[in-house]
JSON list of C-alpha atoms in Angstrom, two decimals:
[
{"chain": "A", "resi": 16, "resn": "MET", "atom": "CA", "xyz": [-18.31, 2.50, -9.49]},
{"chain": "A", "resi": 17, "resn": "ASP", "atom": "CA", "xyz": [-20.11, 5.72, -8.59]},
{"chain": "A", "resi": 18, "resn": "HIS", "atom": "CA", "xyz": [-20.53, 7.75, -5.43]},
{"chain": "A", "resi": 19, "resn": "ARG", "atom": "CA", "xyz": [-22.50, 6.16, -2.60]},
{"chain": "A", "resi": 20, "resn": "TYR", "atom": "CA", "xyz": [-23.84, 7.53, 0.65]},
{"chain": "A", "resi": 21, "resn": "ALA", "atom": "CA", "xyz": [-24.42, 6.29, 4.17]},
{"chain": "A", "resi": 22, "resn": "ARG", "atom": "CA", "xyz": [-25.31, 7.67, 7.59]},
{"chain": "A", "resi": 23, "resn": "LEU", "atom": "CA", "xyz": [-24.19, 6.13, 10.86]},
{"chain": "A", "resi": 24, "resn": "GLU", "atom": "CA", "xyz": [-24.87, 7.04, 14.45]},
{"chain": "A", "resi": 25, "resn": "LEU", "atom": "CA", "xyz": [-21.81, 7.58, 16.64]},
{"chain": "A", "resi": 26, "resn": "GLY", "atom": "CA", "xyz": [-23.65, 7.77, 19.94]},
{"chain": "A", "resi": 27, "resn": "SER", "atom": "CA", "xyz": [-22.68, 10.86, 21.90]},
{"chain": "A", "resi": 28, "resn": "PHE", "atom": "CA", "xyz": [-20.58, 12.04, 18.95]},
{"chain": "A", "resi": 29, "resn": "GLY", "atom": "CA", "xyz": [-23.63, 12.52, 16.74]},
{"chain": "A", "resi": 30, "resn": "THR", "atom": "CA", "xyz": [-24.37, 11.40, 13.17]},
{"chain": "A", "resi": 31, "resn": "LEU", "atom": "CA", "xyz": [-21.63, 10.55, 10.70]},
{"chain": "A", "resi": 32, "resn": "GLN", "atom": "CA", "xyz": [-22.39, 11.13, 7.02]},
{"chain": "A", "resi": 33, "resn": "MET", "atom": "CA", "xyz": [-20.22, 9.26, 4.54]},
{"chain": "A", "resi": 34, "resn": "THR", "atom": "CA", "xyz": [-19.81, 9.68, 0.81]},
{"chain": "A", "resi": 35, "resn": "PHE", "atom": "CA", "xyz": [-17.56, 7.06, -0.71]},
{"chain": "A", "resi": 36, "resn": "LEU", "atom": "CA", "xyz": [-16.11, 6.23, -4.10]},
{"chain": "A", "resi": 37, "resn": "ALA", "atom": "CA", "xyz": [-14.15, 3.15, -5.09]},
{"chain": "A", "resi": 38, "resn": "ASP", "atom": "CA", "xyz": [-11.20, 3.24, -7.48]},
{"chain": "A", "resi": 39, "resn": "PRO", "atom": "CA", "xyz": [-11.88, 0.65, -10.23]},
{"chain": "A", "resi": 40, "resn": "THR", "atom": "CA", "xyz": [-8.15, 0.13, -10.82]},
{"chain": "A", "resi": 41, "resn": "THR", "atom": "CA", "xyz": [-6.75, -0.39, -7.30]},
{"chain": "A", "resi": 42, "resn": "GLY", "atom": "CA", "xyz": [-9.69, -1.24, -5.05]},
{"chain": "A", "resi": 43, "resn": "ALA", "atom": "CA", "xyz": [-8.97, 1.76, -2.81]},
{"chain": "A", "resi": 44, "resn": "VAL", "atom": "CA", "xyz": [-12.02, 3.61, -1.49]},
{"chain": "A", "resi": 45, "resn": "ARG", "atom": "CA", "xyz": [-12.12, 7.30, -0.71]},
{"chain": "A", "resi": 46, "resn": "TYR", "atom": "CA", "xyz": [-14.47, 8.27, 2.12]},
{"chain": "A", "resi": 47, "resn": "TRP", "atom": "CA", "xyz": [-15.65, 11.85, 2.65]},
{"chain": "A", "resi": 48, "resn": "LEU", "atom": "CA", "xyz": [-16.67, 12.07, 6.31]},
{"chain": "A", "resi": 49, "resn": "THR", "atom": "CA", "xyz": [-18.85, 14.70, 7.96]},
{"chain": "A", "resi": 50, "resn": "ALA", "atom": "CA", "xyz": [-20.00, 14.83, 11.58]},
{"chain": "A", "resi": 51, "resn": "PRO", "atom": "CA", "xyz": [-20.01, 17.42, 14.35]},
{"chain": "A", "resi": 52, "resn": "HIS", "atom": "CA", "xyz": [-16.40, 18.67, 14.55]},
{"chain": "A", "resi": 53, "resn": "VAL", "atom": "CA", "xyz": [-15.40, 16.27, 11.74]},
{"chain": "A", "resi": 54, "resn": "ARG", "atom": "CA", "xyz": [-14.67, 17.17, 8.10]},
{"chain": "A", "resi": 55, "resn": "GLY", "atom": "CA", "xyz": [-12.54, 15.72, 5.34]},
{"chain": "A", "resi": 56, "resn": "SER", "atom": "CA", "xyz": [-11.41, 12.55, 3.61]},
{"chain": "A", "resi": 57, "resn": "VAL", "atom": "CA", "xyz": [-9.57, 9.34, 4.27]},
{"chain": "A", "resi": 58, "resn": "VAL", "atom": "CA", "xyz": [-8.61, 6.56, 1.85]},
{"chain": "A", "resi": 59, "resn": "LEU", "atom": "CA", "xyz": [-9.04, 2.90, 2.70]},
{"chain": "A", "resi": 60, "resn": "VAL", "atom": "CA", "xyz": [-6.73, 0.48, 0.88]},
{"chain": "A", "resi": 61, "resn": "PRO", "atom": "CA", "xyz": [-7.06, -3.34, 1.05]},
{"chain": "A", "resi": 62, "resn": "ALA", "atom": "CA", "xyz": [-3.96, -5.00, 2.46]},
{"chain": "A", "resi": 63, "resn": "GLN", "atom": "CA", "xyz": [-3.69, -7.10, -0.73]},
{"chain": "A", "resi": 64, "resn": "PHE", "atom": "CA", "xyz": [-2.44, -3.98, -2.47]},
{"chain": "A", "resi": 65, "resn": "PHE", "atom": "CA", "xyz": [0.83, -4.31, -0.54]},
{"chain": "A", "resi": 66, "resn": "ALA", "atom": "CA", "xyz": [1.29, -8.09, -0.75]},
{"chain": "A", "resi": 67, "resn": "ASP", "atom": "CA", "xyz": [3.30, -9.90, -3.42]},
{"chain": "A", "resi": 68, "resn": "PRO", "atom": "CA", "xyz": [0.85, -12.37, -5.03]},
{"chain": "A", "resi": 69, "resn": "SER", "atom": "CA", "xyz": [3.74, -14.56, -6.22]},
{"chain": "A", "resi": 70, "resn": "VAL", "atom": "CA", "xyz": [4.80, -15.35, -2.65]},
{"chain": "A", "resi": 71, "resn": "PRO", "atom": "CA", "xyz": [2.89, -18.19, -0.95]},
{"chain": "A", "resi": 72, "resn": "GLN", "atom": "CA", "xyz": [0.62, -16.62, 1.63]},
{"chain": "A", "resi": 73, "resn": "THR", "atom": "CA", "xyz": [0.43, -17.82, 5.21]},
{"chain": "A", "resi": 74, "resn": "PRO", "atom": "CA", "xyz": [-2.96, -17.92, 6.95]},
{"chain": "A", "resi": 75, "resn": "ALA", "atom": "CA", "xyz": [-4.34, -14.40, 7.12]},
{"chain": "A", "resi": 76, "resn": "ARG", "atom": "CA", "xyz": [-3.36, -12.57, 10.30]},
{"chain": "A", "resi": 77, "resn": "GLY", "atom": "CA", "xyz": [-2.90, -8.96, 11.24]},
{"chain": "A", "resi": 78, "resn": "ALA", "atom": "CA", "xyz": [-3.94, -6.06, 9.05]},
{"chain": "A", "resi": 79, "resn": "ASP", "atom": "CA", "xyz": [-6.30, -6.61, 6.12]},
{"chain": "A", "resi": 80, "resn": "LEU", "atom": "CA", "xyz": [-6.96, -2.90, 5.59]},
{"chain": "A", "resi": 81, "resn": "TYR", "atom": "CA", "xyz": [-5.06, 0.37, 5.82]},
{"chain": "A", "resi": 82, "resn": "ILE", "atom": "CA", "xyz": [-6.64, 3.75, 6.49]},
{"chain": "A", "resi": 83, "resn": "PHE", "atom": "CA", "xyz": [-4.63, 6.66, 5.11]},
{"chain": "A", "resi": 84, "resn": "ALA", "atom": "CA", "xyz": [-5.34, 9.96, 6.82]},
{"chain": "A", "resi": 85, "resn": "ARG", "atom": "CA", "xyz": [-2.40, 11.79, 5.27]},
{"chain": "A", "resi": 86, "resn": "LEU", "atom": "CA", "xyz": [-3.59, 11.81, 1.68]},
{"chain": "A", "resi": 87, "resn": "ASP", "atom": "CA", "xyz": [-0.30, 12.82, 0.06]},
{"chain": "A", "resi": 88, "resn": "ASN", "atom": "CA", "xyz": [1.05, 9.44, 1.22]},
{"chain": "A", "resi": 89, "resn": "VAL", "atom": "CA", "xyz": [-1.69, 7.31, -0.34]},
{"chain": "A", "resi": 90, "resn": "PRO", "atom": "CA", "xyz": [0.19, 4.84, -2.59]},
{"chain": "A", "resi": 91, "resn": "THR", "atom": "CA", "xyz": [-2.70, 4.47, -5.03]},
{"chain": "A", "resi": 92, "resn": "GLY", "atom": "CA", "xyz": [-2.75, 8.22, -5.70]},
{"chain": "A", "resi": 93, "resn": "MET", "atom": "CA", "xyz": [-6.45, 8.36, -4.90]},
{"chain": "A", "resi": 94, "resn": "GLY", "atom": "CA", "xyz": [-7.67, 11.32, -2.89]},
{"chain": "A", "resi": 95, "resn": "ARG", "atom": "CA", "xyz": [-4.45, 13.31, -2.97]},
{"chain": "A", "resi": 96, "resn": "ASN", "atom": "CA", "xyz": [-6.28, 16.47, -3.99]},
{"chain": "A", "resi": 97, "resn": "GLU", "atom": "CA", "xyz": [-8.96, 16.10, -1.33]},
{"chain": "A", "resi": 98, "resn": "ARG", "atom": "CA", "xyz": [-9.19, 17.84, 2.01]},
{"chain": "A", "resi": 99, "resn": "PRO", "atom": "CA", "xyz": [-7.64, 15.60, 4.69]},
{"chain": "A", "resi": 100, "resn": "LEU", "atom": "CA", "xyz": [-9.71, 14.58, 7.69]},
{"chain": "A", "resi": 101, "resn": "THR", "atom": "CA", "xyz": [-9.82, 17.05, 10.57]},
{"chain": "A", "resi": 102, "resn": "VAL", "atom": "CA", "xyz": [-11.24, 16.43, 14.04]},
{"chain": "A", "resi": 103, "resn": "HIS", "atom": "CA", "xyz": [-11.78, 19.44, 16.31]},
{"chain": "A", "resi": 104, "resn": "GLY", "atom": "CA", "xyz": [-9.73, 21.37, 13.77]},
{"chain": "A", "resi": 105, "resn": "ILE", "atom": "CA", "xyz": [-6.78, 18.95, 14.10]},
{"chain": "A", "resi": 106, "resn": "GLU", "atom": "CA", "xyz": [-5.58, 17.47, 10.82]},
{"chain": "A", "resi": 107, "resn": "LEU", "atom": "CA", "xyz": [-5.01, 13.74, 11.02]},
{"chain": "A", "resi": 108, "resn": "ALA", "atom": "CA", "xyz": [-1.79, 12.21, 9.72]},
{"chain": "A", "resi": 109, "resn": "GLY", "atom": "CA", "xyz": [-0.19, 8.84, 9.11]},
{"chain": "A", "resi": 110, "resn": "ARG", "atom": "CA", "xyz": [-1.98, 5.60, 8.44]},
{"chain": "A", "resi": 111, "resn": "SER", "atom": "CA", "xyz": [-3.78, 3.07, 10.60]},
{"chain": "A", "resi": 112, "resn": "ALA", "atom": "CA", "xyz": [-3.46, -0.68, 10.15]},
{"chain": "A", "resi": 113, "resn": "VAL", "atom": "CA", "xyz": [-6.80, -2.38, 10.66]},
{"chain": "A", "resi": 114, "resn": "ASN", "atom": "CA", "xyz": [-7.61, -5.95, 11.56]},
{"chain": "A", "resi": 115, "resn": "THR", "atom": "CA", "xyz": [-11.28, -6.24, 10.66]},
{"chain": "A", "resi": 116, "resn": "GLN", "atom": "CA", "xyz": [-11.63, -8.88, 13.37]},
{"chain": "A", "resi": 117, "resn": "ASP", "atom": "CA", "xyz": [-10.63, -6.26, 15.94]},
{"chain": "A", "resi": 118, "resn": "PHE", "atom": "CA", "xyz": [-11.72, -2.72, 15.13]},
{"chain": "A", "resi": 119, "resn": "GLY", "atom": "CA", "xyz": [-10.68, -1.61, 18.60]},
{"chain": "A", "resi": 120, "resn": "SER", "atom": "CA", "xyz": [-7.04, -1.62, 17.44]},
{"chain": "A", "resi": 121, "resn": "ILE", "atom": "CA", "xyz": [-7.55, 1.45, 15.21]},
{"chain": "A", "resi": 122, "resn": "GLU", "atom": "CA", "xyz": [-5.43, 4.44, 16.16]},
{"chain": "A", "resi": 123, "resn": "ALA", "atom": "CA", "xyz": [-5.55, 8.09, 15.09]},
{"chain": "A", "resi": 124, "resn": "TYR", "atom": "CA", "xyz": [-2.55, 10.41, 14.80]},
{"chain": "A", "resi": 125, "resn": "ARG", "atom": "CA", "xyz": [-1.57, 13.99, 14.06]},
{"chain": "A", "resi": 126, "resn": "MET", "atom": "CA", "xyz": [1.73, 15.48, 12.95]},
{"chain": "A", "resi": 127, "resn": "ALA", "atom": "CA", "xyz": [4.16, 16.16, 15.79]},
{"chain": "A", "resi": 128, "resn": "ARG", "atom": "CA", "xyz": [6.52, 19.11, 15.92]},
{"chain": "A", "resi": 129, "resn": "SER", "atom": "CA", "xyz": [9.39, 16.66, 15.49]},
{"chain": "A", "resi": 130, "resn": "GLY", "atom": "CA", "xyz": [8.04, 15.76, 12.05]},
{"chain": "A", "resi": 131, "resn": "GLY", "atom": "CA", "xyz": [6.75, 12.36, 13.14]},
{"chain": "A", "resi": 132, "resn": "ILE", "atom": "CA", "xyz": [3.27, 11.45, 14.27]},
{"chain": "A", "resi": 133, "resn": "GLU", "atom": "CA", "xyz": [1.70, 11.40, 17.72]},
{"chain": "A", "resi": 134, "resn": "PRO", "atom": "CA", "xyz": [-1.69, 10.42, 19.19]},
{"chain": "A", "resi": 135, "resn": "LEU", "atom": "CA", "xyz": [-4.42, 13.03, 19.27]},
{"chain": "A", "resi": 136, "resn": "PRO", "atom": "CA", "xyz": [-5.51, 14.64, 22.56]},
{"chain": "A", "resi": 137, "resn": "SER", "atom": "CA", "xyz": [-7.90, 12.45, 24.57]},
{"chain": "A", "resi": 138, "resn": "ARG", "atom": "CA", "xyz": [-11.33, 13.74, 23.49]},
{"chain": "A", "resi": 139, "resn": "SER", "atom": "CA", "xyz": [-10.28, 14.37, 19.89]},
{"chain": "A", "resi": 140, "resn": "GLY", "atom": "CA", "xyz": [-8.66, 10.95, 19.78]},
{"chain": "A", "resi": 141, "resn": "GLN", "atom": "CA", "xyz": [-11.86, 9.26, 20.92]},
{"chain": "A", "resi": 142, "resn": "LEU", "atom": "CA", "xyz": [-13.87, 11.01, 18.24]},
{"chain": "A", "resi": 143, "resn": "ALA", "atom": "CA", "xyz": [-11.28, 10.32, 15.53]},
{"chain": "A", "resi": 144, "resn": "ARG", "atom": "CA", "xyz": [-11.08, 6.64, 16.43]},
{"chain": "A", "resi": 145, "resn": "ALA", "atom": "CA", "xyz": [-14.89, 6.37, 16.41]},
{"chain": "A", "resi": 146, "resn": "VAL", "atom": "CA", "xyz": [-15.04, 7.93, 12.95]},
{"chain": "A", "resi": 147, "resn": "LEU", "atom": "CA", "xyz": [-12.24, 5.76, 11.53]},
{"chain": "A", "resi": 148, "resn": "ARG", "atom": "CA", "xyz": [-13.76, 2.66, 13.11]},
{"chain": "A", "resi": 149, "resn": "ALA", "atom": "CA", "xyz": [-17.14, 3.46, 11.54]},
{"chain": "A", "resi": 150, "resn": "ALA", "atom": "CA", "xyz": [-15.54, 3.84, 8.10]},
{"chain": "A", "resi": 151, "resn": "ALA", "atom": "CA", "xyz": [-13.58, 0.60, 8.51]},
{"chain": "A", "resi": 152, "resn": "GLU", "atom": "CA", "xyz": [-16.64, -1.32, 9.69]},
{"chain": "A", "resi": 153, "resn": "HIS", "atom": "CA", "xyz": [-18.63, 0.02, 6.75]},
{"chain": "A", "resi": 154, "resn": "TRP", "atom": "CA", "xyz": [-15.84, -1.03, 4.35]},
{"chain": "A", "resi": 155, "resn": "SER", "atom": "CA", "xyz": [-15.68, -4.52, 5.84]},
{"chain": "A", "resi": 156, "resn": "GLN", "atom": "CA", "xyz": [-19.41, -5.02, 5.23]},
{"chain": "A", "resi": 157, "resn": "ARG", "atom": "CA", "xyz": [-19.46, -3.77, 1.63]},
{"chain": "A", "resi": 158, "resn": "ASP", "atom": "CA", "xyz": [-21.10, -6.16, -0.83]},
{"chain": "A", "resi": 159, "resn": "ASP", "atom": "CA", "xyz": [-18.29, -5.50, -3.29]},
{"chain": "A", "resi": 160, "resn": "ARG", "atom": "CA", "xyz": [-15.46, -6.17, -0.86]},
{"chain": "A", "resi": 161, "resn": "PRO", "atom": "CA", "xyz": [-14.34, -9.31, -2.78]},
{"chain": "A", "resi": 162, "resn": "VAL", "atom": "CA", "xyz": [-14.18, -7.15, -5.92]},
{"chain": "A", "resi": 163, "resn": "LEU", "atom": "CA", "xyz": [-12.12, -4.50, -4.10]},
{"chain": "A", "resi": 164, "resn": "ASP", "atom": "CA", "xyz": [-9.76, -7.16, -2.78]},
{"chain": "A", "resi": 165, "resn": "ASP", "atom": "CA", "xyz": [-9.37, -8.63, -6.26]},
{"chain": "A", "resi": 166, "resn": "LEU", "atom": "CA", "xyz": [-8.66, -5.19, -7.77]},
{"chain": "A", "resi": 167, "resn": "ALA", "atom": "CA", "xyz": [-6.05, -4.56, -5.09]},
{"chain": "A", "resi": 168, "resn": "ARG", "atom": "CA", "xyz": [-4.48, -7.95, -5.77]},
{"chain": "A", "resi": 169, "resn": "ARG", "atom": "CA", "xyz": [-4.34, -7.24, -9.52]},
{"chain": "A", "resi": 170, "resn": "ALA", "atom": "CA", "xyz": [-2.80, -3.81, -8.91]},
{"chain": "A", "resi": 171, "resn": "SER", "atom": "CA", "xyz": [-0.22, -5.44, -6.67]},
{"chain": "A", "resi": 172, "resn": "ALA", "atom": "CA", "xyz": [0.48, -8.07, -9.33]},
{"chain": "A", "resi": 173, "resn": "GLN", "atom": "CA", "xyz": [1.09, -5.34, -11.91]},
{"chain": "A", "resi": 174, "resn": "HIS", "atom": "CA", "xyz": [3.45, -3.50, -9.56]},
{"chain": "A", "resi": 175, "resn": "PHE", "atom": "CA", "xyz": [5.49, -6.58, -8.67]},
{"chain": "A", "resi": 176, "resn": "LEU", "atom": "CA", "xyz": [5.47, -7.80, -12.30]},
{"chain": "A", "resi": 177, "resn": "SER", "atom": "CA", "xyz": [7.10, -4.53, -13.41]},
{"chain": "A", "resi": 178, "resn": "GLN", "atom": "CA", "xyz": [9.56, -4.73, -10.53]},
{"chain": "A", "resi": 179, "resn": "TYR", "atom": "CA", "xyz": [10.55, -8.33, -11.28]},
{"chain": "A", "resi": 180, "resn": "GLU", "atom": "CA", "xyz": [10.81, -7.67, -15.02]},
{"chain": "A", "resi": 181, "resn": "ASP", "atom": "CA", "xyz": [13.26, -4.84, -14.29]},
{"chain": "A", "resi": 182, "resn": "GLU", "atom": "CA", "xyz": [15.20, -7.09, -11.91]},
{"chain": "A", "resi": 183, "resn": "LEU", "atom": "CA", "xyz": [15.27, -9.90, -14.47]},
{"chain": "A", "resi": 184, "resn": "ALA", "atom": "CA", "xyz": [16.57, -7.56, -17.18]},
{"chain": "A", "resi": 185, "resn": "LYS", "atom": "CA", "xyz": [19.37, -6.45, -14.84]},
{"chain": "A", "resi": 186, "resn": "LEU", "atom": "CA", "xyz": [20.17, -10.03, -13.90]},
{"chain": "A", "resi": 187, "resn": "GLU", "atom": "CA", "xyz": [20.24, -11.13, -17.54]},
{"chain": "A", "resi": 188, "resn": "GLU", "atom": "CA", "xyz": [22.59, -8.25, -18.38]},
{"chain": "A", "resi": 189, "resn": "ALA", "atom": "CA", "xyz": [24.80, -9.24, -15.45]},
{"chain": "A", "resi": 190, "resn": "VAL", "atom": "CA", "xyz": [24.79, -12.85, -16.70]},
{"chain": "A", "resi": 191, "resn": "ARG", "atom": "CA", "xyz": [25.69, -11.68, -20.23]},
{"chain": "A", "resi": 192, "resn": "ARG", "atom": "CA", "xyz": [28.60, -9.63, -18.93]},
{"chain": "A", "resi": 193, "resn": "ALA", "atom": "CA", "xyz": [29.72, -12.46, -16.66]},
{"chain": "A", "resi": 194, "resn": "GLN", "atom": "CA", "xyz": [29.60, -14.90, -19.58]},
{"chain": "A", "resi": 195, "resn": "ALA", "atom": "CA", "xyz": [31.60, -12.50, -21.78]},
{"chain": "A", "resi": 196, "resn": "ALA", "atom": "CA", "xyz": [34.16, -12.05, -19.00]},
{"chain": "A", "resi": 197, "resn": "ARG", "atom": "CA", "xyz": [34.31, -15.81, -18.52]},
{"chain": "A", "resi": 198, "resn": "ASP", "atom": "CA", "xyz": [34.86, -16.42, -22.24]},
{"chain": "A", "resi": 199, "resn": "GLU", "atom": "CA", "xyz": [37.62, -13.79, -22.33]},
{"chain": "A", "resi": 200, "resn": "THR", "atom": "CA", "xyz": [39.32, -15.26, -19.28]},
{"chain": "A", "resi": 201, "resn": "GLN", "atom": "CA", "xyz": [39.02, -18.78, -20.72]},
{"chain": "A", "resi": 202, "resn": "GLN", "atom": "CA", "xyz": [40.64, -17.57, -23.97]},
{"chain": "A", "resi": 203, "resn": "ARG", "atom": "CA", "xyz": [43.56, -16.05, -22.05]},
{"chain": "A", "resi": 204, "resn": "ILE", "atom": "CA", "xyz": [44.02, -19.26, -20.08]},
{"chain": "A", "resi": 205, "resn": "SER", "atom": "CA", "xyz": [44.07, -21.28, -23.31]},
{"chain": "A", "resi": 206, "resn": "THR", "atom": "CA", "xyz": [46.60, -18.89, -24.86]},
{"chain": "A", "resi": 207, "resn": "LEU", "atom": "CA", "xyz": [48.90, -19.10, -21.85]},
{"chain": "A", "resi": 208, "resn": "ARG", "atom": "CA", "xyz": [48.63, -22.89, -21.66]},
{"chain": "A", "resi": 209, "resn": "ASP", "atom": "CA", "xyz": [49.53, -23.16, -25.34]},
{"chain": "A", "resi": 210, "resn": "LEU", "atom": "CA", "xyz": [52.67, -21.05, -24.69]},
{"chain": "A", "resi": 211, "resn": "MET", "atom": "CA", "xyz": [53.59, -23.22, -21.69]},
{"chain": "A", "resi": 212, "resn": "ASN", "atom": "CA", "xyz": [52.98, -26.49, -23.52]},
{"chain": "A", "resi": 213, "resn": "PRO", "atom": "CA", "xyz": [53.73, -25.98, -27.23]},
{"chain": "A", "resi": 214, "resn": "ALA", "atom": "CA", "xyz": [52.60, -28.78, -29.50]},
{"chain": "A", "resi": 215, "resn": "VAL", "atom": "CA", "xyz": [55.93, -28.63, -31.43]},
{"chain": "A", "resi": 216, "resn": "PRO", "atom": "CA", "xyz": [59.29, -28.01, -29.66]},
{"chain": "A", "resi": 217, "resn": "ALA", "atom": "CA", "xyz": [60.80, -24.60, -30.43]},
{"chain": "A", "resi": 218, "resn": "CYS", "atom": "CA", "xyz": [64.17, -26.24, -31.35]},
{"chain": "A", "resi": 219, "resn": "ALA", "atom": "CA", "xyz": [65.22, -29.81, -32.26]}
]
């Protein structure tokens, strides 16, 4: 998958230019975003990347996409060396959960002095939400979205497979040790029972 380009109008906020690149191993998509007072990158990750494919899924509700504005936290590793998104010179942080049936739920955050995250100031927040919403809407309409979802699901399967294989190895080792301990305890019980109930009397 190579770089692609798009331009979207954000009304009073001007024109948003997007350059995007999909990761062929995880389904994540890195968006470079440029508009008046807007520069930098975000990474969009399908929600399937975080779901365990071996667990029966309930009907889809809630987030089906995550937008990572703090790129050093992107779990796929994509975009970590890129410039993070800034709006009015404010660097965005955190991640936004997106329900593509309700783009109005998208939030935008910055780092707080406490080390957590906090909403952006009013005007900057409006612009940031408009930009993130445009990127999310573009992602939701991509022709290759089923492919991205499938890649994310496969990446998730690989992650959970490795995790469960490690857990199984630990469980099997625990079972082996438990069986050895059981056999040793059973041998001691047999020895003690033999002493308590000898087959031949010690004296006539």
